[in-house]
Amino acid sequence: MSCRLRPMTGNFFTYPHQQYQASKASIATNLYQRASETAYKQQNRLYSAPAPGSVPLSKQKYVPTSGTYPKGFLASGIHVGVKPSNTQFPDLALLASLTPCSGAAVFTQNKFQAAPVTISRRVLERRSGEGIRAIIVNSGCANAVTGKGGLDDATAMGSTVESCFDRSEGPPAGASTTLVMSTGVIGQRLPISKILRAIPNAYSALSSTHTDWLLAARAICTTDTFPKLLSRTFSLPSSPGITYSLAGMTKGAGMIHPNMATLLGMLFTDAPIPAKTLQPLLAHAVDRSFNAISVDGDTSTNDTLALLANGAAGGRPITSAESEDGRALIEIITSFTQELSQLVVRDGEGATKFVRVRVVNASSFHDARKIASTIARSPLVKTALYGKDANWGRILCAIGYTDGLGPGAVVPEKTSVSFVPTDGSTALKLLVKGEPESVDEARAGMILGEEDLEILVDLGGGEGGAGKEDASYWFCDFSHVSTVRDCLLFTARFNH
């Protein structure tokens, strides 16, 4: 949708300095109404979590109907009404372990960090990542940029959860063991009394069933059109007879360009992993998953991804990320977080395509990732993909202006670009070692007409020719609906 202004009628040009001021409100209102109506008609997003049966048909395949969840972990999702307009949907999630866990997390690098980010980081630091019992999450209000009162509210949420546990099994009173997360509108205080009164109900509702895990995943949703929940089982080399489980949930559809280390994620496993091993495992996985997705290029104030491990399935503790078990876990968790994070891209606001850009034969992982990120964030690339336009020049342009690359990272004469169909058919070569190919426009249109697409960039090893590193980024296109927020941002600036 283009942000065109309708011609004004009357004596608009008689007194420009006066008419400009008088017409601002009507212009802004017109833009807002048309943008909002278009977004509602085309996407019909609801701020509260989706009600049963309201998940769009195209997204229902991503909602699991069953799951295998880690031993000793329980979940619940209940309705509180954090936003007054939410009268029925779950908006408070509680995830808890029957026994103390090891914990690790990565957080947003946005300078305006929300109160729950500060409190959760403090909990992990003070406990050195050990003895964590629960994660409490509310949607509907981000508790961000809320000053000391916001910090007090986040602290109260954690302490109220802890008061529900049997202290004979937990840490001594006063030692915080609960991570706190919030998502929603920035700059507003939580209805904290309402939330604190509801926490015991969330605790009483804790269960290990798939239904309750799914309710928890629904409770953390904001503009999401479907709850994002995954689970899987795995084994480790040192304990081949033990079946471990890994579960995770996340939320997000807009303000997505995480720089961890409005997106939340939680991972849970019953494998025995101490905190000192968890943190490097999580950092490695996040760098290749949640830090490798982009919807709109915005980094939220609340981005948090946490991983808890309670060891309830038994087996030998994994004391090093460099051990055989540690290396196996890195692959398992990275693959899992990639799959989970990709659900966020598939639910991107206004998205019609799910795109993977893969950069291969780079001089370093850093170079490959920087180039992939630049392509994924390019508005020109995104709009071309939405328009089914095989304009590979936009991809090449993004490669060429990527900042922060090592010397000789990009050699034009060695660079190749292709579209790779997801049906397994032959790649469509666009550029081969710096030379343009004759592109079959009809086939290009067919490939770009599909929902899923891969862009392959081969750097040919860089200047030295020996580069073998690769990196991937996952992103979506920019459609008419995607431009609504840009129009609204323009309106806000216009009014000031």
GROMACS .gro file of C-alpha atoms in nm:
model
  496
    1MET     CA    1   0.000   0.000   0.000
    2SER     CA    2   0.151   0.334  -0.102
    3CYS     CA    3   0.119   0.625   0.138
    4ARG     CA    4  -0.041   0.862  -0.110
    5LEU     CA    5  -0.220   1.170   0.022
    6ARG     CA    6  -0.562   1.251  -0.117
    7PRO     CA    7  -0.599   1.599  -0.278
    8MET     CA    8  -0.743   1.851  -0.037
    9THR     CA    9  -1.051   2.053  -0.138
   10GLY     CA   10  -1.165   2.405  -0.054
   11ASN     CA   11  -0.928   2.700  -0.013
   12PHE     CA   12  -0.629   2.481   0.064
   13PHE     CA   13  -0.383   2.692  -0.134
   14THR     CA   14  -0.514   3.031  -0.021
   15TYR     CA   15  -0.313   3.049   0.300
   16PRO     CA   16  -0.054   2.769   0.291
   17HIS     CA   17   0.090   2.833   0.635
   18GLN     CA   18  -0.258   2.820   0.791
   19GLN     CA   19  -0.403   2.543   0.577
   20TYR     CA   20  -0.101   2.322   0.647
   21GLN     CA   21  -0.173   2.331   1.019
   22ALA     CA   22  -0.549   2.292   0.972
   23SER     CA   23  -0.517   1.998   0.736
   24LYS     CA   24  -0.265   1.791   0.933
   25ALA     CA   25  -0.527   1.623   1.148
   26SER     CA   26  -0.748   1.526   0.855
   27ILE     CA   27  -0.452   1.394   0.654
   28ALA     CA   28  -0.326   1.192   0.950
   29THR     CA   29  -0.674   1.057   1.021
   30ASN     CA   30  -0.719   0.958   0.658
   31LEU     CA   31  -0.388   0.774   0.651
   32TYR     CA   32  -0.460   0.597   0.977
   33GLN     CA   33  -0.810   0.489   0.877
   34ARG     CA   34  -0.709   0.357   0.536
   35ALA     CA   35  -0.403   0.179   0.675
   36SER     CA   36  -0.599   0.025   0.961
   37GLU     CA   37  -0.888  -0.085   0.739
   38THR     CA   38  -0.652  -0.247   0.489
   39ALA     CA   39  -0.460  -0.428   0.762
   40TYR     CA   40  -0.778  -0.553   0.926
   41LYS     CA   41  -0.933  -0.675   0.603
   42GLN     CA   42  -0.622  -0.846   0.474
   43GLN     CA   43  -0.481  -0.995   0.792
   44ASN     CA   44  -0.739  -0.943   1.069
   45ARG     CA   45  -0.485  -0.960   1.352
   46LEU     CA   46  -0.607  -0.946   1.709
   47TYR     CA   47  -0.389  -0.806   1.986
   48SER     CA   48  -0.497  -1.069   2.236
   49ALA     CA   49  -0.409  -1.434   2.198
   50PRO     CA   50  -0.602  -1.614   1.925
   51ALA     CA   51  -0.919  -1.783   2.039
   52PRO     CA   52  -0.975  -2.154   1.971
   53GLY     CA   53  -1.060  -2.201   1.606
   54SER     CA   54  -0.949  -1.850   1.507
   55VAL     CA   55  -0.606  -1.949   1.378
   56PRO     CA   56  -0.593  -1.875   1.003
   57LEU     CA   57  -0.632  -2.185   0.791
   58SER     CA   58  -0.288  -2.135   0.636
   59LYS     CA   59  -0.128  -2.132   0.984
   60GLN     CA   60  -0.312  -2.421   1.148
   61LYS     CA   61  -0.053  -2.669   1.023
   62TYR     CA   62   0.202  -2.505   1.254
   63VAL     CA   63  -0.002  -2.563   1.571
   64PRO     CA   64   0.081  -2.904   1.725
   65THR     CA   65  -0.201  -3.137   1.824
   66SER     CA   66   0.019  -3.335   2.063
   67GLY     CA   67   0.362  -3.320   2.219
   68THR     CA   68   0.625  -3.495   2.429
   69TYR     CA   69   0.726  -3.270   2.716
   70PRO     CA   70   1.025  -3.289   2.953
   71LYS     CA   71   0.980  -3.475   3.279
   72GLY     CA   72   0.924  -3.263   3.587
   73PHE     CA   73   0.809  -2.951   3.403
   74LEU     CA   74   0.453  -2.819   3.430
   75ALA     CA   75   0.269  -2.544   3.244
   76SER     CA   76  -0.045  -2.335   3.269
   77GLY     CA   77  -0.208  -2.046   3.088
   78ILE     CA   78  -0.495  -1.850   3.243
   79HIS     CA   79  -0.700  -1.538   3.174
   80VAL     CA   80  -0.629  -1.232   3.387
   81GLY     CA   81  -0.736  -0.940   3.170
   82VAL     CA   82  -0.409  -0.747   3.169
   83LYS     CA   83  -0.558  -0.541   2.888
   84PRO     CA   84  -0.913  -0.430   2.976
   85SER     CA   85  -1.023  -0.521   2.623
   86ASN     CA   86  -0.921  -0.884   2.678
   87THR     CA   87  -1.221  -1.044   2.842
   88GLN     CA   88  -1.159  -1.414   2.777
   89PHE     CA   89  -0.821  -1.509   2.631
   90PRO     CA   90  -0.531  -1.644   2.842
   91ASP     CA   91  -0.269  -1.378   2.911
   92LEU     CA   92  -0.069  -1.515   3.205
   93ALA     CA   93   0.159  -1.817   3.161
   94LEU     CA   94   0.345  -2.006   3.432
   95LEU     CA   95   0.612  -2.267   3.354
   96ALA     CA   96   0.760  -2.444   3.654
   97SER     CA   97   0.979  -2.738   3.751
   98LEU     CA   98   0.907  -2.979   4.034
   99THR     CA   99   1.275  -2.951   4.128
  100PRO     CA  100   1.530  -2.666   4.104
  101CYS     CA  101   1.683  -2.617   3.758
  102SER     CA  102   1.993  -2.487   3.593
  103GLY     CA  103   1.912  -2.178   3.390
  104ALA     CA  104   2.062  -1.959   3.120
  105ALA     CA  105   1.928  -1.671   2.914
  106VAL     CA  106   2.012  -1.414   2.652
  107PHE     CA  107   1.854  -1.070   2.652
  108THR     CA  108   1.787  -0.777   2.426
  109GLN     CA  109   2.067  -0.530   2.361
  110ASN     CA  110   1.821  -0.245   2.319
  111LYS     CA  111   1.932   0.032   2.557
  112PHE     CA  112   1.575   0.075   2.685
  113GLN     CA  113   1.557  -0.261   2.857
  114ALA     CA  114   1.228  -0.355   3.017
  115ALA     CA  115   1.197  -0.414   3.391
  116PRO     CA  116   1.151  -0.794   3.353
  117VAL     CA  117   1.478  -0.810   3.157
  118THR     CA  118   1.662  -0.637   3.439
  119ILE     CA  119   1.504  -0.854   3.708
  120SER     CA  120   1.557  -1.186   3.523
  121ARG     CA  121   1.920  -1.104   3.450
  122ARG     CA  122   1.968  -1.018   3.817
  123VAL     CA  123   1.812  -1.350   3.927
  124LEU     CA  124   2.046  -1.553   3.707
  125GLU     CA  125   2.354  -1.354   3.809
  126ARG     CA  126   2.284  -1.376   4.182
  127ARG     CA  127   2.219  -1.749   4.167
  128SER     CA  128   2.495  -1.823   3.913
  129GLY     CA  129   2.227  -1.987   3.701
  130GLU     CA  130   2.140  -2.256   3.957
  131GLY     CA  131   1.826  -2.322   4.163
  132ILE     CA  132   1.577  -2.170   3.917
  133ARG     CA  133   1.220  -2.292   3.965
  134ALA     CA  134   0.988  -2.107   3.730
  135ILE     CA  135   0.918  -1.853   3.458
  136ILE     CA  136   0.615  -1.624   3.485
  137VAL     CA  137   0.500  -1.438   3.172
  138ASN     CA  138   0.225  -1.187   3.107
  139SER     CA  139   0.108  -1.051   2.773
  140GLY     CA  140  -0.082  -0.729   2.713
  141CYS     CA  141   0.169  -0.497   2.881
  142ALA     CA  142   0.547  -0.493   2.831
  143ASN     CA  143   0.632  -0.329   3.165
  144ALA     CA  144   0.897  -0.136   2.971
  145VAL     CA  145   1.009   0.222   3.037
  146THR     CA  146   0.813   0.217   3.363
  147GLY     CA  147   1.083   0.329   3.608
  148LYS     CA  148   1.128   0.201   3.960
  149GLY     CA  149   0.762   0.107   3.984
  150GLY     CA  150   0.805  -0.132   3.691
  151LEU     CA  151   1.101  -0.297   3.863
  152ASP     CA  152   0.897  -0.337   4.181
  153ASP     CA  153   0.613  -0.494   3.982
  154ALA     CA  154   0.842  -0.746   3.812
  155THR     CA  155   1.000  -0.834   4.148
  156ALA     CA  156   0.655  -0.883   4.302
  157MET     CA  157   0.553  -1.121   4.024
  158GLY     CA  158   0.857  -1.339   4.094
  159SER     CA  159   0.818  -1.339   4.472
  160THR     CA  160   0.448  -1.424   4.445
  161VAL     CA  161   0.531  -1.730   4.235
  162GLU     CA  162   0.793  -1.838   4.487
  163SER     CA  163   0.545  -1.813   4.774
  164CYS     CA  164   0.343  -2.087   4.601
  165PHE     CA  165   0.622  -2.344   4.625
  166ASP     CA  166   0.688  -2.566   4.923
  167ARG     CA  167   0.984  -2.395   5.089
  168SER     CA  168   1.106  -2.728   5.231
  169GLU     CA  169   1.208  -2.825   4.878
  170GLY     CA  170   1.326  -2.488   4.754
  171PRO     CA  171   1.589  -2.231   4.844
  172PRO     CA  172   1.573  -2.021   5.161
  173ALA     CA  173   1.323  -1.736   5.176
  174GLY     CA  174   1.434  -1.423   5.000
  175ALA     CA  175   1.637  -1.598   4.731
  176SER     CA  176   1.465  -1.522   4.402
  177THR     CA  177   1.423  -1.828   4.181
  178THR     CA  178   1.175  -1.706   3.920
  179LEU     CA  179   1.243  -1.546   3.583
  180VAL     CA  180   0.992  -1.281   3.478
  181MET     CA  181   0.889  -1.188   3.124
  182SER     CA  182   0.634  -0.941   2.988
  183THR     CA  183   0.520  -0.846   2.640
  184GLY     CA  184   0.276  -0.594   2.502
  185VAL     CA  185   0.239  -0.217   2.508
  186ILE     CA  186   0.546  -0.014   2.607
  187GLY     CA  187   0.528   0.270   2.858
  188GLN     CA  188   0.235   0.152   3.068
  189ARG     CA  189   0.236   0.010   3.420
  190LEU     CA  190   0.105  -0.339   3.481
  191PRO     CA  191  -0.229  -0.389   3.658
  192ILE     CA  192  -0.011  -0.555   3.918
  193SER     CA  193  -0.275  -0.622   4.184
  194LYS     CA  194  -0.485  -0.813   3.933
  195ILE     CA  195  -0.180  -1.016   3.820
  196LEU     CA  196  -0.062  -1.097   4.173
  197ARG     CA  197  -0.409  -1.219   4.272
  198ALA     CA  198  -0.413  -1.449   3.968
  199ILE     CA  199  -0.070  -1.609   4.014
  200PRO     CA  200  -0.189  -1.866   4.274
  201ASN     CA  201  -0.459  -1.968   4.025
  202ALA     CA  202  -0.194  -2.017   3.758
  203TYR     CA  203   0.006  -2.225   4.005
  204SER     CA  204  -0.299  -2.442   4.088
  205ALA     CA  205  -0.361  -2.495   3.715
  206LEU     CA  206  -0.009  -2.630   3.647
  207SER     CA  207  -0.016  -2.955   3.451
  208SER     CA  208   0.200  -3.168   3.222
  209THR     CA  209  -0.067  -3.215   2.952
  210HIS     CA  210  -0.031  -3.093   2.594
  211THR     CA  211  -0.344  -2.883   2.642
  212ASP     CA  212  -0.185  -2.686   2.925
  213TRP     CA  213   0.142  -2.638   2.740
  214LEU     CA  214  -0.057  -2.503   2.446
  215LEU     CA  215  -0.256  -2.273   2.676
  216ALA     CA  216   0.072  -2.134   2.810
  217ALA     CA  217   0.191  -2.076   2.453
  218ARG     CA  218  -0.137  -1.896   2.376
  219ALA     CA  219  -0.107  -1.683   2.689
  220ILE     CA  220   0.216  -1.518   2.575
  221CYS     CA  221   0.075  -1.415   2.234
  222THR     CA  222   0.013  -1.053   2.135
  223THR     CA  223  -0.024  -0.985   1.762
  224ASP     CA  224   0.058  -1.348   1.683
  225THR     CA  225  -0.197  -1.529   1.469
  226PHE     CA  226  -0.106  -1.868   1.615
  227PRO     CA  227   0.066  -2.006   1.928
  228LYS     CA  228   0.422  -2.123   1.868
  229LEU     CA  229   0.503  -2.446   2.051
  230LEU     CA  230   0.742  -2.730   1.968
  231SER     CA  231   0.863  -3.046   2.142
  232ARG     CA  232   1.092  -3.333   2.052
  233THR     CA  233   1.286  -3.621   2.204
  234PHE     CA  234   1.656  -3.698   2.174
  235SER     CA  235   1.933  -3.918   2.312
  236LEU     CA  236   2.295  -3.850   2.402
  237PRO     CA  237   2.610  -4.055   2.327
  238SER     CA  238   2.686  -4.122   2.696
  239SER     CA  239   2.330  -4.237   2.774
  240PRO     CA  240   2.189  -4.407   2.463
  241GLY     CA  241   1.921  -4.584   2.667
  242ILE     CA  242   1.769  -4.263   2.804
  243THR     CA  243   1.512  -4.064   2.612
  244TYR     CA  244   1.536  -3.692   2.683
  245SER     CA  245   1.278  -3.431   2.590
  246LEU     CA  246   1.309  -3.072   2.477
  247ALA     CA  247   1.016  -2.828   2.458
  248GLY     CA  248   0.997  -2.465   2.364
  249MET     CA  249   0.755  -2.183   2.300
  250THR     CA  250   0.799  -1.837   2.158
  251LYS     CA  251   0.595  -1.536   2.055
  252GLY     CA  252   0.640  -1.260   1.805
  253ALA     CA  253   0.511  -1.129   1.474
  254GLY     CA  254   0.628  -0.768   1.464
  255MET     CA  255   0.925  -0.571   1.603
  256ILE     CA  256   1.139  -0.868   1.507
  257HIS     CA  257   1.507  -0.827   1.446
  258PRO     CA  258   1.648  -0.974   1.768
  259ASN     CA  259   1.993  -0.884   1.890
  260MET     CA  260   1.994  -1.095   2.202
  261ALA     CA  261   2.294  -1.152   2.404
  262THR     CA  262   0.867  -0.767   2.114
  263LEU     CA  263   1.034  -1.144   2.123
  264LEU     CA  264   1.012  -1.396   2.403
  265GLY     CA  265   1.119  -1.759   2.406
  266MET     CA  266   1.147  -2.037   2.662
  267LEU     CA  267   1.317  -2.374   2.629
  268PHE     CA  268   1.292  -2.665   2.874
  269THR     CA  269   1.475  -2.996   2.892
  270ASP     CA  270   1.501  -3.283   3.138
  271ALA     CA  271   1.866  -3.347   3.046
  272PRO     CA  272   2.124  -3.295   3.325
  273ILE     CA  273   2.307  -2.976   3.216
  274PRO     CA  274   2.475  -2.745   3.471
  275ALA     CA  275   2.440  -2.370   3.421
  276LYS     CA  276   2.806  -2.326   3.322
  277THR     CA  277   2.741  -2.556   3.024
  278LEU     CA  278   2.394  -2.419   2.944
  279GLN     CA  279   2.506  -2.063   2.869
  280PRO     CA  280   2.753  -2.141   2.588
  281LEU     CA  281   2.509  -2.396   2.441
  282LEU     CA  282   2.234  -2.136   2.433
  283ALA     CA  283   2.457  -1.857   2.302
  284HIS     CA  284   2.575  -2.075   2.012
  285ALA     CA  285   2.220  -2.181   1.924
  286VAL     CA  286   2.071  -1.831   1.948
  287ASP     CA  287   2.338  -1.684   1.721
  288ARG     CA  288   2.224  -1.927   1.450
  289SER     CA  289   1.849  -1.907   1.511
  290PHE     CA  290   1.676  -1.625   1.698
  291ASN     CA  291   1.958  -1.386   1.611
  292ALA     CA  292   1.928  -1.495   1.246
  293ILE     CA  293   1.567  -1.396   1.178
  294SER     CA  294   1.416  -1.068   1.068
  295VAL     CA  295   1.063  -0.946   1.002
  296ASP     CA  296   1.087  -0.567   1.015
  297GLY     CA  297   1.436  -0.480   1.142
  298ASP     CA  298   1.319  -0.354   1.484
  299THR     CA  299   1.476  -0.480   1.807
  300SER     CA  300   1.236  -0.491   2.102
  301THR     CA  301   1.292  -0.367   2.456
  302ASN     CA  302   1.185  -0.705   2.597
  303ASP     CA  303   1.364  -0.969   2.388
  304THR     CA  304   1.447  -1.264   2.616
  305LEU     CA  305   1.519  -1.630   2.553
  306ALA     CA  306   1.568  -1.860   2.850
  307LEU     CA  307   1.667  -2.226   2.878
  308LEU     CA  308   1.598  -2.436   3.188
  309ALA     CA  309   1.730  -2.789   3.254
  310ASN     CA  310   1.617  -2.995   3.555
  311GLY     CA  311   1.795  -3.328   3.491
  312ALA     CA  312   1.477  -3.521   3.574
  313ALA     CA  313   1.542  -3.785   3.306
  314GLY     CA  314   1.872  -3.883   3.470
  315GLY     CA  315   2.201  -3.974   3.307
  316ARG     CA  316   2.552  -3.836   3.329
  317PRO     CA  317   2.575  -3.455   3.380
  318ILE     CA  318   2.704  -3.271   3.073
  319THR     CA  319   2.981  -3.065   3.227
  320SER     CA  320   3.138  -2.927   2.910
  321ALA     CA  321   3.011  -2.798   2.579
  322GLU     CA  322   3.327  -2.945   2.425
  323SER     CA  323   3.250  -3.301   2.537
  324GLU     CA  324   3.089  -3.557   2.307
  325ASP     CA  325   2.753  -3.500   2.477
  326GLY     CA  326   2.807  -3.126   2.467
  327ARG     CA  327   2.873  -3.124   2.092
  328ALA     CA  328   2.566  -3.339   2.034
  329LEU     CA  329   2.356  -3.102   2.244
  330ILE     CA  330   2.481  -2.801   2.048
  331GLU     CA  331   2.348  -2.955   1.728
  332ILE     CA  332   2.019  -3.061   1.890
  333ILE     CA  333   1.946  -2.726   2.055
  334THR     CA  334   2.058  -2.524   1.751
  335SER     CA  335   1.835  -2.724   1.519
  336PHE     CA  336   1.544  -2.692   1.762
  337THR     CA  337   1.582  -2.317   1.811
  338GLN     CA  338   1.607  -2.267   1.435
  339GLU     CA  339   1.278  -2.446   1.384
  340LEU     CA  340   1.115  -2.255   1.669
  341SER     CA  341   1.242  -1.915   1.558
  342GLN     CA  342   1.126  -1.976   1.201
  343LEU     CA  343   0.768  -1.991   1.327
  344VAL     CA  344   0.806  -1.624   1.418
  345VAL     CA  345   0.904  -1.540   1.059
  346ARG     CA  346   0.612  -1.742   0.924
  347ASP     CA  347   0.383  -1.528   1.138
  348GLY     CA  348   0.547  -1.199   1.037
  349GLU     CA  349   0.306  -0.908   1.015
  350GLY     CA  350   0.200  -0.877   0.652
  351ALA     CA  351   0.422  -1.165   0.538
  352THR     CA  352   0.332  -1.376   0.236
  353LYS     CA  353   0.669  -1.551   0.191
  354PHE     CA  354   0.913  -1.740   0.409
  355VAL     CA  355   1.266  -1.689   0.278
  356ARG     CA  356   1.598  -1.840   0.371
  357VAL     CA  357   1.911  -1.664   0.249
  358ARG     CA  358   2.217  -1.888   0.264
  359VAL     CA  359   2.566  -1.751   0.215
  360VAL     CA  360   2.831  -2.016   0.144
  361ASN     CA  361   3.206  -2.032   0.082
  362ALA     CA  362   3.272  -1.720   0.286
  363SER     CA  363   3.607  -1.633   0.444
  364SER     CA  364   3.449  -1.637   0.792
  365PHE     CA  365   3.120  -1.711   0.965
  366HIS     CA  366   3.107  -1.344   1.063
  367ASP     CA  367   3.125  -1.233   0.700
  368ALA     CA  368   2.865  -1.487   0.588
  369ARG     CA  369   2.626  -1.384   0.863
  370LYS     CA  370   2.669  -1.010   0.803
  371ILE     CA  371   2.591  -1.049   0.433
  372ALA     CA  372   2.292  -1.274   0.499
  373SER     CA  373   2.159  -1.026   0.756
  374THR     CA  374   2.196  -0.731   0.518
  375ILE     CA  375   2.004  -0.910   0.243
  376ALA     CA  376   1.732  -1.014   0.489
  377ARG     CA  377   1.684  -0.654   0.609
  378SER     CA  378   1.678  -0.491   0.266
  379PRO     CA  379   1.336  -0.334   0.196
  380LEU     CA  380   1.409  -0.346  -0.177
  381VAL     CA  381   1.475  -0.719  -0.166
  382LYS     CA  382   1.164  -0.777   0.047
  383THR     CA  383   0.933  -0.579  -0.183
  384ALA     CA  384   1.078  -0.744  -0.495
  385LEU     CA  385   1.004  -1.086  -0.349
  386TYR     CA  386   0.648  -0.984  -0.268
  387GLY     CA  387   0.606  -0.856  -0.624
  388LYS     CA  388   0.748  -1.184  -0.762
  389ASP     CA  389   1.019  -0.981  -0.931
  390ALA     CA  390   1.344  -1.169  -1.003
  391ASN     CA  391   1.543  -0.849  -0.954
  392TRP     CA  392   1.867  -1.008  -0.840
  393GLY     CA  393   2.041  -0.672  -0.872
  394ARG     CA  394   1.885  -0.575  -0.540
  395ILE     CA  395   2.041  -0.880  -0.376
  396LEU     CA  396   2.379  -0.798  -0.528
  397CYS     CA  397   2.345  -0.438  -0.415
  398ALA     CA  398   2.285  -0.550  -0.054
  399ILE     CA  399   2.592  -0.774  -0.068
  400GLY     CA  400   2.799  -0.484  -0.196
  401TYR     CA  401   2.706  -0.235   0.078
  402THR     CA  402   2.738  -0.476   0.371
  403ASP     CA  403   2.945  -0.309   0.643
  404GLY     CA  404   3.202  -0.465   0.873
  405LEU     CA  405   3.338  -0.735   0.642
  406GLY     CA  406   3.691  -0.866   0.648
  407PRO     CA  407   3.941  -0.777   0.374
  408GLY     CA  408   3.865  -0.952   0.045
  409ALA     CA  409   3.538  -1.098   0.177
  410VAL     CA  410   3.352  -1.015  -0.145
  411VAL     CA  411   3.513  -1.053  -0.487
  412PRO     CA  412   3.260  -0.960  -0.761
  413GLU     CA  413   3.422  -1.194  -1.015
  414LYS     CA  414   3.374  -1.490  -0.777
  415THR     CA  415   3.022  -1.416  -0.658
  416SER     CA  416   2.720  -1.621  -0.767
  417VAL     CA  417   2.349  -1.583  -0.685
  418SER     CA  418   2.067  -1.834  -0.735
  419PHE     CA  419   1.705  -1.893  -0.643
  420VAL     CA  420   1.663  -2.242  -0.497
  421PRO     CA  421   1.310  -2.391  -0.517
  422THR     CA  422   1.192  -2.584  -0.211
  423ASP     CA  423   1.048  -2.865  -0.426
  424GLY     CA  424   1.396  -3.006  -0.492
  425SER     CA  425   1.413  -2.898  -0.855
  426THR     CA  426   1.724  -2.741  -1.009
  427ALA     CA  427   1.831  -2.400  -0.881
  428LEU     CA  428   1.765  -2.099  -1.104
  429LYS     CA  429   2.103  -1.935  -1.161
  430LEU     CA  430   2.092  -1.557  -1.177
  431LEU     CA  431   2.460  -1.464  -1.153
  432VAL     CA  432   2.756  -1.701  -1.198
  433LYS     CA  433   3.102  -1.581  -1.096
  434GLY     CA  434   3.011  -1.222  -1.165
  435GLU     CA  435   2.849  -1.291  -1.502
  436PRO     CA  436   2.469  -1.251  -1.543
  437GLU     CA  437   2.270  -1.548  -1.665
  438SER     CA  438   1.983  -1.541  -1.912
  439VAL     CA  439   1.693  -1.577  -1.671
  440ASP     CA  440   1.383  -1.776  -1.757
  441GLU     CA  441   1.128  -1.521  -1.637
  442ALA     CA  442   0.839  -1.770  -1.647
  443ARG     CA  443   1.025  -2.014  -1.420
  444ALA     CA  444   1.139  -1.730  -1.197
  445GLY     CA  445   0.776  -1.626  -1.157
  446MET     CA  446   0.677  -1.981  -1.063
  447ILE     CA  447   0.953  -2.007  -0.802
  448LEU     CA  448   0.869  -1.666  -0.655
  449GLY     CA  449   0.501  -1.756  -0.652
  450GLU     CA  450   0.561  -2.023  -0.387
  451GLU     CA  451   0.536  -1.949  -0.016
  452ASP     CA  452   0.886  -2.082   0.061
  453LEU     CA  453   1.205  -1.977  -0.115
  454GLU     CA  454   1.581  -1.996  -0.070
  455ILE     CA  455   1.831  -1.739  -0.195
  456LEU     CA  456   2.178  -1.890  -0.235
  457VAL     CA  457   2.483  -1.662  -0.241
  458ASP     CA  458   2.818  -1.826  -0.319
  459LEU     CA  459   3.117  -1.604  -0.244
  460GLY     CA  460   3.360  -1.844  -0.409
  461GLY     CA  461   3.593  -1.857  -0.110
  462GLY     CA  462   3.664  -1.485  -0.105
  463GLU     CA  463   3.987  -1.324  -0.219
  464GLY     CA  464   4.206  -1.612  -0.110
  465GLY     CA  465   3.970  -1.871  -0.252
  466ALA     CA  466   3.987  -2.086   0.060
  467GLY     CA  467   3.675  -1.970   0.243
  468LYS     CA  468   3.439  -2.251   0.344
  469GLU     CA  469   3.220  -2.086   0.606
  470ASP     CA  470   2.845  -2.050   0.568
  471ALA     CA  471   2.555  -1.884   0.747
  472SER     CA  472   2.180  -1.859   0.704
  473TYR     CA  473   1.917  -1.597   0.781
  474TRP     CA  474   1.541  -1.639   0.770
  475PHE     CA  475   1.309  -1.353   0.682
  476CYS     CA  476   0.980  -1.261   0.515
  477ASP     CA  477   0.873  -1.025   0.240
  478PHE     CA  478   0.715  -0.679   0.267
  479SER     CA  479   0.355  -0.679   0.144
  480HIS     CA  480   0.087  -0.408   0.140
  481VAL     CA  481   0.001  -0.491   0.500
  482SER     CA  482   0.366  -0.462   0.602
  483THR     CA  483   0.368  -0.096   0.502
  484VAL     CA  484   0.080  -0.005   0.732
  485ARG     CA  485   0.308   0.057   1.027
  486ASP     CA  486   0.540   0.268   0.812
  487CYS     CA  487   0.242   0.483   0.715
  488LEU     CA  488   0.140   0.514   1.080
  489LEU     CA  489   0.493   0.610   1.180
  490PHE     CA  490   0.489   0.872   0.906
  491THR     CA  491   0.159   0.999   1.041
  492ALA     CA  492   0.300   1.030   1.392
  493ARG     CA  493   0.599   1.229   1.268
  494PHE     CA  494   0.374   1.444   1.047
  495ASN     CA  495   0.166   1.540   1.348
  496HIS     CA  496   0.472   1.661   1.534
   0.00000   0.00000   0.00000
